[in-house]
CSV table of C-alpha atoms in Angstrom, one decimal:
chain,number,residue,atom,x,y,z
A,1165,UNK,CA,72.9,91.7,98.3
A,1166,UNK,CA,72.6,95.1,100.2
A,1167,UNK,CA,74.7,97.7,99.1
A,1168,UNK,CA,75.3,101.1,101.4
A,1169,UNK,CA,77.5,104.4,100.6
A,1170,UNK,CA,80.5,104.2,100.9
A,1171,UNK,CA,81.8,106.9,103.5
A,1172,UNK,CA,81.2,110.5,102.0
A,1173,UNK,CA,81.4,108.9,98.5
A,1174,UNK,CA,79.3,108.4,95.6
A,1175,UNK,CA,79.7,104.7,95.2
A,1176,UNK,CA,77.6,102.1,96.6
A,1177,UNK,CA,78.9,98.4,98.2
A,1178,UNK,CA,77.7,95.6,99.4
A,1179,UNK,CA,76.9,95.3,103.1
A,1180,UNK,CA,79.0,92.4,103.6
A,1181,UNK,CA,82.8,92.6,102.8
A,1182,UNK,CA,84.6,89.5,101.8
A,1183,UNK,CA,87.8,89.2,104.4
A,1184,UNK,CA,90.3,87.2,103.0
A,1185,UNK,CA,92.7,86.6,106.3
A,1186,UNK,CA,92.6,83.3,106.3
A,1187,UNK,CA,92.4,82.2,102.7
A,1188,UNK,CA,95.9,80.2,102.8
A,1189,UNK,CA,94.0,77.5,104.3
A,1190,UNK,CA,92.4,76.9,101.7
A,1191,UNK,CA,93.5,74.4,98.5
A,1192,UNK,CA,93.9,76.0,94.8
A,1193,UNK,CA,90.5,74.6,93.7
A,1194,UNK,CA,88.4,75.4,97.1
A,1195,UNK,CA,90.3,78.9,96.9
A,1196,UNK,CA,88.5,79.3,93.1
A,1197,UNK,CA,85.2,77.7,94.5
A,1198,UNK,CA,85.0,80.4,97.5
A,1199,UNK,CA,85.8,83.5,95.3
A,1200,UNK,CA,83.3,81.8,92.6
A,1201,UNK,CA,80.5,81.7,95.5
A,1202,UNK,CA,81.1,85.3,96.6
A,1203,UNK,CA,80.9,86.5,93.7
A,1204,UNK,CA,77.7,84.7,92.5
A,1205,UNK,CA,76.4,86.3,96.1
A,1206,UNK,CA,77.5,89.7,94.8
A,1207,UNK,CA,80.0,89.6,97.7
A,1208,UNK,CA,82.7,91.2,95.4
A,1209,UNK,CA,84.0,93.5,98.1
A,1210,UNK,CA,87.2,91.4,99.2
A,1211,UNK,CA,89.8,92.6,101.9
A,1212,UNK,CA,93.2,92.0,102.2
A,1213,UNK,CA,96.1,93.0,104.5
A,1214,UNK,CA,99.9,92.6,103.4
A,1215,UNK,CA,100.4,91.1,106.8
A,1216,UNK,CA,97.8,87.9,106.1
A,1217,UNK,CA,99.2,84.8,105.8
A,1218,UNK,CA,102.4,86.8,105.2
A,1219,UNK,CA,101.4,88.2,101.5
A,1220,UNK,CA,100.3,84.2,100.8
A,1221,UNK,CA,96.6,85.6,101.3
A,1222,UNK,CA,97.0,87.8,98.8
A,1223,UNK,CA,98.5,85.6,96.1
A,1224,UNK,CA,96.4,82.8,96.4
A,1225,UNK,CA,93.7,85.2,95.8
A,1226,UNK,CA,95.2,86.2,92.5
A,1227,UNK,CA,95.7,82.8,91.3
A,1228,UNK,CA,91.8,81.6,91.7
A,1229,UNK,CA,90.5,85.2,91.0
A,1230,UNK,CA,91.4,85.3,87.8
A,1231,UNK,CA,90.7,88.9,87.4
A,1232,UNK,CA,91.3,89.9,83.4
A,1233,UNK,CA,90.3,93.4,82.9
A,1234,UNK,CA,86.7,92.4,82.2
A,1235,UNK,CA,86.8,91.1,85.8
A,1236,UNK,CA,88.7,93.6,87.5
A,1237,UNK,CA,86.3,96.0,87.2
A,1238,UNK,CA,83.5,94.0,88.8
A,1239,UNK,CA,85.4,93.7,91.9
A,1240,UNK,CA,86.5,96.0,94.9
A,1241,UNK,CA,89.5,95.2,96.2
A,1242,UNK,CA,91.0,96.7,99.6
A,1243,UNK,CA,93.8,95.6,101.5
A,1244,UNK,CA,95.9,97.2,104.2
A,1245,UNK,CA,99.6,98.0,105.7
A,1246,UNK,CA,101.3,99.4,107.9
A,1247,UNK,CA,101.8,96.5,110.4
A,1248,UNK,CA,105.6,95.1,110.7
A,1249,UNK,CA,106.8,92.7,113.3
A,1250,UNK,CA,107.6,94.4,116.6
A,1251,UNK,CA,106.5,97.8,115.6
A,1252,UNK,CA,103.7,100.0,113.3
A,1253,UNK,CA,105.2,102.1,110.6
A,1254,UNK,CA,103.1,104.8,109.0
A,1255,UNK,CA,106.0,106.7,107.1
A,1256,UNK,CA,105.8,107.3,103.5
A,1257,UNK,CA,108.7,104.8,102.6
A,1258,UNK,CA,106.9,102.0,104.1
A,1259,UNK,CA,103.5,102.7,102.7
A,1260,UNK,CA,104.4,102.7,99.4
A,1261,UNK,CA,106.9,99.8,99.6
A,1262,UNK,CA,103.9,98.3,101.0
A,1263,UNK,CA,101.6,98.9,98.3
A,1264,UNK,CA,104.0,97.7,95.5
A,1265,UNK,CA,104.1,94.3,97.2
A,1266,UNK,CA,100.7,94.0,97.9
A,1267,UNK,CA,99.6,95.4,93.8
A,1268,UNK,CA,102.6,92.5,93.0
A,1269,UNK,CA,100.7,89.8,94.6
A,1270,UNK,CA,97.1,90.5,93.8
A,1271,UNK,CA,98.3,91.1,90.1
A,1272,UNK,CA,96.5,94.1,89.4
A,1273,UNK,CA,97.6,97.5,88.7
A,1274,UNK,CA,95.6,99.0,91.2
A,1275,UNK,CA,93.6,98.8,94.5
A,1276,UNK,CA,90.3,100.1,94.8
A,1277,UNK,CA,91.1,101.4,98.7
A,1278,UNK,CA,93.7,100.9,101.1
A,1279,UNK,CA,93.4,101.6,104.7
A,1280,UNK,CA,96.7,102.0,107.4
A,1281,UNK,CA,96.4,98.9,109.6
A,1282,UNK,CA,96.3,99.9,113.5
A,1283,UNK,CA,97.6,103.3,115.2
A,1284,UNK,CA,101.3,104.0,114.3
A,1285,UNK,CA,102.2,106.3,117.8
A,1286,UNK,CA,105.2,107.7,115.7
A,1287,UNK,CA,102.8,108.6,112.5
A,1288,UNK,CA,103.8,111.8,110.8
A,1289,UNK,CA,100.4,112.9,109.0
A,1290,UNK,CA,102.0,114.8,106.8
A,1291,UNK,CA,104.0,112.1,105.7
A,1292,UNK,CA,101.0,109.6,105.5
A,1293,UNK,CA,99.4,112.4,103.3
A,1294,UNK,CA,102.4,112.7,101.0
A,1295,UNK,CA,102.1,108.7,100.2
A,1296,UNK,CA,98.7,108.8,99.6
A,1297,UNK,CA,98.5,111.5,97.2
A,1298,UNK,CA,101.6,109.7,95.4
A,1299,UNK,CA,99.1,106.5,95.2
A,1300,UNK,CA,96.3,108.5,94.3
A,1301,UNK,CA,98.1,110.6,91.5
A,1302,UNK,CA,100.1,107.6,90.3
A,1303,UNK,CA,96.7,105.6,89.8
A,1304,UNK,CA,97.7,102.4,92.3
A,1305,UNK,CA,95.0,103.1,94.9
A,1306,UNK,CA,91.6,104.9,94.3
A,1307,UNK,CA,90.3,106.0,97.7
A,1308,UNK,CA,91.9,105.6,101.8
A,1309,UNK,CA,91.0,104.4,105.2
A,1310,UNK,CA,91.8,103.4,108.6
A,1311,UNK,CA,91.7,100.6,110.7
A,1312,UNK,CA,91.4,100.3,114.5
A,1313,UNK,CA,91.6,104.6,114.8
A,1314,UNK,CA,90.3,106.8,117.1
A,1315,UNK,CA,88.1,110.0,116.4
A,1316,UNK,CA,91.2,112.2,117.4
A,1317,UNK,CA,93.5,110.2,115.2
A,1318,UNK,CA,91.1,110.3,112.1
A,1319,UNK,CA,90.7,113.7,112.6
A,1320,UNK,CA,94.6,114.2,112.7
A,1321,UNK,CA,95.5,112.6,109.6
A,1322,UNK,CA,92.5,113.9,108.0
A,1323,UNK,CA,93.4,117.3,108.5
A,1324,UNK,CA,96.6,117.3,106.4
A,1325,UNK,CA,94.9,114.5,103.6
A,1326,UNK,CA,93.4,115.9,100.2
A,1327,UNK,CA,91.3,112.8,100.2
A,1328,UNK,CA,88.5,111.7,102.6
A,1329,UNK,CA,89.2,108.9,105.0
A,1330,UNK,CA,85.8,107.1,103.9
A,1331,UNK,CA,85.8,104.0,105.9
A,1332,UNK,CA,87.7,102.8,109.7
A,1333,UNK,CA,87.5,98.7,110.7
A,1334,UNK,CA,86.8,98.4,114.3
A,1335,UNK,CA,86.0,94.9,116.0
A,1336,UNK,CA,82.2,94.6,116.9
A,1337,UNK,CA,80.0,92.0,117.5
A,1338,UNK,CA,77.1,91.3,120.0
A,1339,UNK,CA,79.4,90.4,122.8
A,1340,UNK,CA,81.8,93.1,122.0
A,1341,UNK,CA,79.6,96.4,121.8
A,1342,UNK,CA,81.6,98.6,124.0
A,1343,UNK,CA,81.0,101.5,121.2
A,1344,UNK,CA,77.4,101.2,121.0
A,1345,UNK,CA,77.0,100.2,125.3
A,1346,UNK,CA,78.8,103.8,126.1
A,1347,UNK,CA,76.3,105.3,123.7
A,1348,UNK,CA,73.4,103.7,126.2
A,1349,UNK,CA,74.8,104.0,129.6
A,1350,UNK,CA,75.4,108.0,129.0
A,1351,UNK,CA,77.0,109.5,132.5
A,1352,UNK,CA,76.5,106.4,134.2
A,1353,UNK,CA,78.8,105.5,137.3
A,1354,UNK,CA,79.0,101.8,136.1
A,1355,UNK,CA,82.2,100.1,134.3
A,1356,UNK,CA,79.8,99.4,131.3
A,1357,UNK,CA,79.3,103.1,130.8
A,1358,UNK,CA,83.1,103.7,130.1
A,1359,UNK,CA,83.8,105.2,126.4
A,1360,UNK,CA,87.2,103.6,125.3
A,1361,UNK,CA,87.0,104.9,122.1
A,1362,UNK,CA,86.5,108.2,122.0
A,1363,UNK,CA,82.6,108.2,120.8
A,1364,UNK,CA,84.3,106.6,117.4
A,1365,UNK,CA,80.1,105.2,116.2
A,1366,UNK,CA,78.9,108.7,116.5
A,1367,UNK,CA,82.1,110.6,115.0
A,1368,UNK,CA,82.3,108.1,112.0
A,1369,UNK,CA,78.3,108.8,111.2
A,1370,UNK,CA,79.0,112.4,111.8
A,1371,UNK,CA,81.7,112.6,109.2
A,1372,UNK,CA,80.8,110.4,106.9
A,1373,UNK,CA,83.0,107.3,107.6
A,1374,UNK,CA,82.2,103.6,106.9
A,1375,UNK,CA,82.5,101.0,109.9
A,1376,UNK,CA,83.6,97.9,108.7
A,1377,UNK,CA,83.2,95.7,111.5
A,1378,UNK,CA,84.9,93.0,111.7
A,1379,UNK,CA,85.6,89.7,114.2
A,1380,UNK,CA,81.6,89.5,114.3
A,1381,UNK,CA,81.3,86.1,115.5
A,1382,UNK,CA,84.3,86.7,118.3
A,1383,UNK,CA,84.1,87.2,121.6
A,1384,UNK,CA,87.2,88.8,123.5
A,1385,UNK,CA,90.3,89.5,120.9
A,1386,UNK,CA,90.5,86.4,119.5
A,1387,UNK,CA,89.3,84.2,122.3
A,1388,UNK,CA,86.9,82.5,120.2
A,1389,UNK,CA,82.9,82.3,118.9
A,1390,UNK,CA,80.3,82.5,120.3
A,1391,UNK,CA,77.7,80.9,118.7
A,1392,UNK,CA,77.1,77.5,120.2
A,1393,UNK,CA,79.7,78.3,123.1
A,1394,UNK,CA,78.4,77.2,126.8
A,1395,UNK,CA,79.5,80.5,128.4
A,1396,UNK,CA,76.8,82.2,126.5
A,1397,UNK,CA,73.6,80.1,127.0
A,1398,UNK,CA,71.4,83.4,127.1
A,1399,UNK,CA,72.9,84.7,124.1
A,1400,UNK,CA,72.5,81.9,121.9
A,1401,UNK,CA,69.0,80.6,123.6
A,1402,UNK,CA,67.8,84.2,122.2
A,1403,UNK,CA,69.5,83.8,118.8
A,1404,UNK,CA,68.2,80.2,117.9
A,1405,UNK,CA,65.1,81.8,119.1
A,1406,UNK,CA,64.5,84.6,116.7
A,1407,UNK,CA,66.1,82.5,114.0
A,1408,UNK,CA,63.6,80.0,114.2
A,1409,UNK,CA,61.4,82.7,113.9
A,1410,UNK,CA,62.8,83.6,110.7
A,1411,UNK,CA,63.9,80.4,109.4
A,1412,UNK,CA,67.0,80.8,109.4
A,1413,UNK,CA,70.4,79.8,110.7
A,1414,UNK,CA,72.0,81.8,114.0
A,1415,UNK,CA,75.1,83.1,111.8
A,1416,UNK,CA,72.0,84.7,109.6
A,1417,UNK,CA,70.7,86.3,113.0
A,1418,UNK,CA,73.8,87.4,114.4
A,1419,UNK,CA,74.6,89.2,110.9
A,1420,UNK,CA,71.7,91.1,110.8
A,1421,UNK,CA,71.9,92.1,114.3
A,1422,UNK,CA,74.8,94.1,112.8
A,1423,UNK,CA,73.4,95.3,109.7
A,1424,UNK,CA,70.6,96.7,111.9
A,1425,UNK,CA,72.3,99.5,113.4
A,1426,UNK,CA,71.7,102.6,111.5
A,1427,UNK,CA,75.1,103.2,110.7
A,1428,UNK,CA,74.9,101.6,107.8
A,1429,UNK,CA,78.2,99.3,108.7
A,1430,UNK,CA,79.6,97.0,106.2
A,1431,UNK,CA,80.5,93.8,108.3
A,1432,UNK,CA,83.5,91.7,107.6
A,1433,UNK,CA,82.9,88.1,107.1
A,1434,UNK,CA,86.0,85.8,107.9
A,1435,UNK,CA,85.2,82.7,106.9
A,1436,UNK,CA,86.2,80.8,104.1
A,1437,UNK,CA,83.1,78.1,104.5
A,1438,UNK,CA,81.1,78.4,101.4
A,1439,UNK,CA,77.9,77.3,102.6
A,1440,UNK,CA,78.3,79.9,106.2
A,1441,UNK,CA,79.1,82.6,103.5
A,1442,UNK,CA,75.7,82.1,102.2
A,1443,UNK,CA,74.3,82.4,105.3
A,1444,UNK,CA,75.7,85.5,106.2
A,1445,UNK,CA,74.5,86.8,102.9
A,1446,UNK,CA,71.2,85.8,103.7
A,1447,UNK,CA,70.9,88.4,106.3
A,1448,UNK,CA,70.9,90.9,103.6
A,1449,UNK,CA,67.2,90.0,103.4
A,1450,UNK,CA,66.3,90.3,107.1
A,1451,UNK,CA,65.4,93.6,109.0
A,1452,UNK,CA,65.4,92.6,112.7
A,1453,UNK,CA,62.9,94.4,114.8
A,1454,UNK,CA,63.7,96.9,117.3
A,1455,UNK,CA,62.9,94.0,120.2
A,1456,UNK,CA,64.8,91.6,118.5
A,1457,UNK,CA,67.8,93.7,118.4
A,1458,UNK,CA,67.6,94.8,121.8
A,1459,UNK,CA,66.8,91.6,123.1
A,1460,UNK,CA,70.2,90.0,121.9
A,1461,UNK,CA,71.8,93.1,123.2
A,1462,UNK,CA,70.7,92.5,126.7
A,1463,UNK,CA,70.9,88.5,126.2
A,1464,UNK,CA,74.4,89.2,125.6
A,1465,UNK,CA,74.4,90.2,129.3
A,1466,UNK,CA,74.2,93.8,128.4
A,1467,UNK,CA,72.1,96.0,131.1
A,1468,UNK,CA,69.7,98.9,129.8
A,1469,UNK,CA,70.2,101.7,132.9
């Protein structure tokens, strides 16, 4: 397994993160089988959100987890709030409502990070800070992210936090690279060349911040894959190509054409397929070449100006 920095920390994690958003479709013994697996991949970064599979994620987890103190300690555990139906809510009463319940269901005293789950237009920083020196102080959650936030909006919040925001999840894959196309097509008068994000790649290596990308098999929002999807012949012609090469399988290719950049991301795996885990592990191993990453960029129907 390859591990990176985390953020402007000291500690080290594995490339690939665990995510556990769709673990209640999974039975009691497959649940224990897939945490078993990740494990044995030393895949022990796992991520939660209160809002996945509402809590049921979370609790199923505990139960085939197992995690006695021995345990605990081997295992990273991150999770995120701030997501209710109709609205975000970022105030301080919320948060740490939020994080009792999610603690409750994991059964463990503490998380290892916790990150605010999308923009909250009505967030007070200072009252984001105020919770999350509570957490910190109180010993329920060691270190704090984002998710989904602009360089402006990191930069708020950070401003008023005594901790560093060390990691932001932001949805990248090969056919959604909007935040490393605007990087390419630099003041050019084309659609592709429009930054909706605020250069959020280069302010996140610039300050130290973590990517954790995740829906990297999707295209769209949630639209579908697409690996073995018609509308992407090119794309996938390319990818079976250079993972024949390698001799391995296209979920392999398409995880390393990730774990290339030089951001040093940590990508978010969502599935709970033991054997596809593997394979994304696998790309741990693999280094593409600069050709091979930049042909699946442009197979992927992305133009170099």
């Amino acid at each position: 397994m390859k591990h990176i920095k985390l953020g402007g920390s000291t500690l080290h994690v594995p490339a690939i993160v665990v995510g556990c958003m769709r673990m209640d479709e999974l039975k009691a013994a497959e649940a224990e089988t897939f945490v078993q697996t990740a494990l044995d991949l030393g895949a022990n970064f796992f991520d939660h959100a209160d809002i996945y599979g509402g809590g049921e994620c979370e609790r199923i987890f505990a139960r085939a987890a197992k995690l006695n103190d021995d345990r605990r300690e081997k295992v990273f555990l991150q999770s995120k709030c701030g997501i209710r139906k109709g609205l975000f809510d970022f105030s301080k009463e919320h948060i740490l409502k939020s994080v009792d319940g999610i603690l409750e269901r994991l059964d463990t005293d503490y998380l290892d990070m916790l990150l605010v789950h999308r923009p909250d237009a009505l967030m007070e920083p200072e009252e984001v800070a105020e919770a999350f020196d509570h957490l910190l102080n109180t010993g329920k959650v060691r270190r704090f992210g984002v998710s989904n936030q602009s360089p402006m909006q990191m930069a708020l919040l950070q401003k008023f936090m005594s901790q560093k925001i060390l990691a932001n999840q932001l949805q990248l894959s090969i056919t959604n690279s909007g935040m490393i196309r605007s990087g390419i097509n630099v003041n050019m008068e084309n659609a592709s060349s429009v930054d909706h994000d605020g250069e959020v790649l280069n302010y996140c290596r610039l300050n130290d911040v973590t990517i954790q990308a995740w829906s990297p098999f999707q295209y769209g929002m949630f639209e579908g894959v697409f690996l073995g999807n018609p509308k992407f012949p090119e794309l996938n012609q390319k990818i079976d190509e250079i993972a024949a090469r390698y001799g391995v399988s296209n979920t392999t290719i398409t995880t390393a054409w990730i774990l290339r950049h030089p951001a040093n991301m940590q990508m978010i795996s969502g599935t709970m397929s033991t054997s596809r885990l593997k394979q994304i592990c696998q790309a741990c191993d693999i280094t593409l070449t600069r050709e091979e990453w930049y042909e699946i960029y442009r197979a992927a129907g992305n133009e170099l100006p």
